[in-house]
Amino acid sequence: MTAQAAAAMDDYNFAYLDEQTKRMIRRAILKGLAVPGYQVPFASREMPMPYGWGTGGVQVSAAVMTPDDTIKVIDQGADDTTNAVSIRKFFERTADIDVTERTSEATIIQTRHRIPEELLNEDQILVYQVPIPEPMRFIEPRETETRKMHALEEYGLMHVRLYENIAKHGAITTAYAYPVKVEDRYVMDPSPIPKFDNPKLESEAIQIFGAGREQRIYAVPPYTKVVSLDFDDYPFDPSKANHPCALCGSVTSYLDEVIVDDKGGRMFVCSDTDYCASRIRRQEQAA
Amino acid sequence: MSVTPLLDVQHLTKRYGTRIGCSDVSFKLYPGEVMGVVGESGSGKSTLLNCLAGHLPPDEGRILFDTRTEGPRDTLTMSEPERRMLGRTDWAFVHQNPRDGLRMRVSAGGNVGERLMAVGARHYGNIRNAAEDWLERVEIDTDRMDDRPAQFSGGMQQRLQIARNLVSGPRLVFMDEPTGGLDVSVQARLLDLLRGLVRKMGLSAIIVTHDLAVVRLLADRLMVMKSGDVVETGLTDQVLDDPQHAYTQLLVSSVLQV
């Protein structure tokens, strides 16, 4: 950091947000942790990035951050895309904290669209960027009505959505943002992670979901029961592409399909770049 | 007779500011009975029905419903979850416009299955069989099951709405002009169907309509409303053949004889 940039950063509070705002966000987070899966409204702030780039996640990360933390930012599983790089830089500059690309070294992981392949532990916080927090938005557009449905536990409509999937396509085709029921109470949208990641929602880490534009925070505390909705005769199936990774050879990780030429060539590679790179490192060391 | 009435309405009043929706309506509905409510537009029939079904809060009065487990209870003092539970199990509401009662973007099968899923049905095959059975009962081809209601004719939409409501085996059905907006031959088929279902399932129903032919066919008893007041009650044939109140006489004589 240049001296000039360092001087400019002194004008900001630690991690950009002022202390009162962080306090307000922490209150919402605590409430969210106390009522797992419940969407807590909060006074979302304007952030120096557009809506849809993770304004909710950044606010949550800033509110839980301490100077000793190490942050990792994931965008669609990757550490090196625009969104991940710019958010990592943002916290480097405004909080002067350590950053990493290694899942195991991070204490805060802000993510968009993926849960890391490596299992998380009790010392980690996973922060999700959420575009649409309301799982019933597209079946019941009225927010007044969906809040009442949450309050009264009227979740029949969620199954109508899955029923329509099966009636039309013969299987549940919802592949991402697959609805879950948290601790037998609230139905929750796990943000647009692939349904492959749903089983990992039952985790040792704290998981916090921030929706900036929609002004909602919700959370899943460690060791909380999270069940993906399904039918008795059409059980939940966390499927993935049936290939090994073309780079590291993993057959268990979630894969991206990459088009490599205009003649129909394609390859399947791990979407979690850190997981893939560490496997390759280990293979090279062994060789 | 010591049968508990299914619905016991006492002094029900609803005002819209200084205007009166319906005033001091009292009646009892016994199990298996179908009651018609007739009157001209603006006479308070729909207000009355919406108050009974819990869609509108009345200003005064009591509505006692004979619940399955706890006997007669006042639906107005019930908690909201209980009332909404009744609304999707023991009660059914058939709207005049099927668009109000159907989910237009969900397939016919999904529409019928919604109530089952709302009370905890989680087996796709069973839900589908129940939906198929009900589509057959209301004379909709089962190969139309995965079509959206928007692709149905008005009469089919209305029959679908009836199937969607009756699938949970309700004991009390509220109908608001169930044949309104349909042409006469479709009306006749729908009435035929309704009469069959009501008799076979032993349903109790309250039918609001301005069409005297509908109540003549379906209703055991009749209540005539004018300007928010009940002006005459009695057995259907008795009221229609020998109307006592001046307004009822006018209503009966206004019907065109073909």
JSON list of C-alpha atoms in Angstrom, two decimals, chain A residues 138-140 145 148-149 152-157 159-164 166-168 181 230-234, chain B residues 80-81 84-85 88 103 105-107 109-111 114 117-118 121-128 131 145-146 148:
[
{"chain": "A", "resi": 138, "resn": "PHE", "atom": "CA", "xyz": [-41.90, -16.76, -7.33]},
{"chain": "A", "resi": 139, "resn": "ILE", "atom": "CA", "xyz": [-45.01, -18.62, -6.21]},
{"chain": "A", "resi": 140, "resn": "GLU", "atom": "CA", "xyz": [-46.40, -15.96, -3.88]},
{"chain": "A", "resi": 145, "resn": "GLU", "atom": "CA", "xyz": [-48.40, -12.99, 2.59]},
{"chain": "A", "resi": 148, "resn": "LYS", "atom": "CA", "xyz": [-47.53, -14.65, 7.33]},
{"chain": "A", "resi": 149, "resn": "MET", "atom": "CA", "xyz": [-46.92, -18.07, 5.79]},
{"chain": "A", "resi": 152, "resn": "LEU", "atom": "CA", "xyz": [-47.85, -19.81, 10.57]},
{"chain": "A", "resi": 153, "resn": "GLU", "atom": "CA", "xyz": [-45.62, -22.52, 9.08]},
{"chain": "A", "resi": 154, "resn": "GLU", "atom": "CA", "xyz": [-47.81, -22.83, 5.97]},
{"chain": "A", "resi": 155, "resn": "TYR", "atom": "CA", "xyz": [-45.31, -24.37, 3.59]},
{"chain": "A", "resi": 156, "resn": "GLY", "atom": "CA", "xyz": [-47.59, -26.42, 1.32]},
{"chain": "A", "resi": 157, "resn": "LEU", "atom": "CA", "xyz": [-46.74, -24.08, -1.55]},
{"chain": "A", "resi": 159, "resn": "HIS", "atom": "CA", "xyz": [-44.14, -28.65, -2.38]},
{"chain": "A", "resi": 160, "resn": "VAL", "atom": "CA", "xyz": [-46.49, -27.38, -5.08]},
{"chain": "A", "resi": 161, "resn": "ARG", "atom": "CA", "xyz": [-43.34, -25.97, -6.72]},
{"chain": "A", "resi": 162, "resn": "LEU", "atom": "CA", "xyz": [-41.59, -29.36, -6.54]},
{"chain": "A", "resi": 163, "resn": "TYR", "atom": "CA", "xyz": [-44.78, -31.12, -7.68]},
{"chain": "A", "resi": 164, "resn": "GLU", "atom": "CA", "xyz": [-44.83, -28.95, -10.79]},
{"chain": "A", "resi": 166, "resn": "ILE", "atom": "CA", "xyz": [-42.03, -33.62, -11.42]},
{"chain": "A", "resi": 167, "resn": "ALA", "atom": "CA", "xyz": [-45.31, -33.25, -13.34]},
{"chain": "A", "resi": 168, "resn": "LYS", "atom": "CA", "xyz": [-43.51, -31.38, -16.12]},
{"chain": "A", "resi": 181, "resn": "LYS", "atom": "CA", "xyz": [-36.16, -26.64, 6.20]},
{"chain": "A", "resi": 230, "resn": "ASP", "atom": "CA", "xyz": [-38.59, -33.59, -1.23]},
{"chain": "A", "resi": 231, "resn": "PHE", "atom": "CA", "xyz": [-41.32, -36.20, -1.73]},
{"chain": "A", "resi": 232, "resn": "ASP", "atom": "CA", "xyz": [-41.31, -39.68, -0.17]},
{"chain": "A", "resi": 233, "resn": "ASP", "atom": "CA", "xyz": [-41.26, -41.27, -3.61]},
{"chain": "A", "resi": 234, "resn": "TYR", "atom": "CA", "xyz": [-38.96, -38.63, -5.17]},
{"chain": "B", "resi": 80, "resn": "GLU", "atom": "CA", "xyz": [-55.41, -16.93, 13.15]},
{"chain": "B", "resi": 81, "resn": "PRO", "atom": "CA", "xyz": [-53.51, -20.20, 12.56]},
{"chain": "B", "resi": 84, "resn": "ARG", "atom": "CA", "xyz": [-56.56, -20.58, 8.45]},
{"chain": "B", "resi": 85, "resn": "MET", "atom": "CA", "xyz": [-56.29, -24.30, 9.21]},
{"chain": "B", "resi": 88, "resn": "ARG", "atom": "CA", "xyz": [-57.91, -25.25, 4.13]},
{"chain": "B", "resi": 103, "resn": "ARG", "atom": "CA", "xyz": [-53.33, -20.58, -9.16]},
{"chain": "B", "resi": 105, "resn": "ARG", "atom": "CA", "xyz": [-49.56, -20.52, -13.27]},
{"chain": "B", "resi": 106, "resn": "VAL", "atom": "CA", "xyz": [-49.74, -23.95, -11.67]},
{"chain": "B", "resi": 107, "resn": "SER", "atom": "CA", "xyz": [-50.99, -27.04, -13.52]},
{"chain": "B", "resi": 109, "resn": "GLY", "atom": "CA", "xyz": [-53.03, -31.35, -10.95]},
{"chain": "B", "resi": 110, "resn": "GLY", "atom": "CA", "xyz": [-50.95, -29.01, -8.80]},
{"chain": "B", "resi": 111, "resn": "ASN", "atom": "CA", "xyz": [-54.01, -26.88, -8.10]},
{"chain": "B", "resi": 114, "resn": "GLU", "atom": "CA", "xyz": [-52.16, -27.98, -3.10]},
{"chain": "B", "resi": 117, "resn": "MET", "atom": "CA", "xyz": [-49.67, -30.81, 0.41]},
{"chain": "B", "resi": 118, "resn": "ALA", "atom": "CA", "xyz": [-50.73, -27.98, 2.74]},
{"chain": "B", "resi": 121, "resn": "ALA", "atom": "CA", "xyz": [-49.11, -35.03, 2.06]},
{"chain": "B", "resi": 122, "resn": "ARG", "atom": "CA", "xyz": [-45.56, -35.85, 0.93]},
{"chain": "B", "resi": 123, "resn": "HIS", "atom": "CA", "xyz": [-46.02, -38.75, -1.48]},
{"chain": "B", "resi": 124, "resn": "TYR", "atom": "CA", "xyz": [-46.08, -37.58, -5.09]},
{"chain": "B", "resi": 125, "resn": "GLY", "atom": "CA", "xyz": [-47.83, -40.72, -6.40]},
{"chain": "B", "resi": 126, "resn": "ASN", "atom": "CA", "xyz": [-50.64, -40.49, -3.87]},
{"chain": "B", "resi": 127, "resn": "ILE", "atom": "CA", "xyz": [-51.15, -36.78, -4.45]},
{"chain": "B", "resi": 128, "resn": "ARG", "atom": "CA", "xyz": [-51.29, -37.40, -8.17]},
{"chain": "B", "resi": 131, "resn": "ALA", "atom": "CA", "xyz": [-55.86, -35.25, -8.13]},
{"chain": "B", "resi": 145, "resn": "MET", "atom": "CA", "xyz": [-54.00, -32.73, -15.80]},
{"chain": "B", "resi": 146, "resn": "ASP", "atom": "CA", "xyz": [-50.66, -31.07, -16.54]},
{"chain": "B", "resi": 148, "resn": "ARG", "atom": "CA", "xyz": [-52.45, -24.77, -16.78]}
]
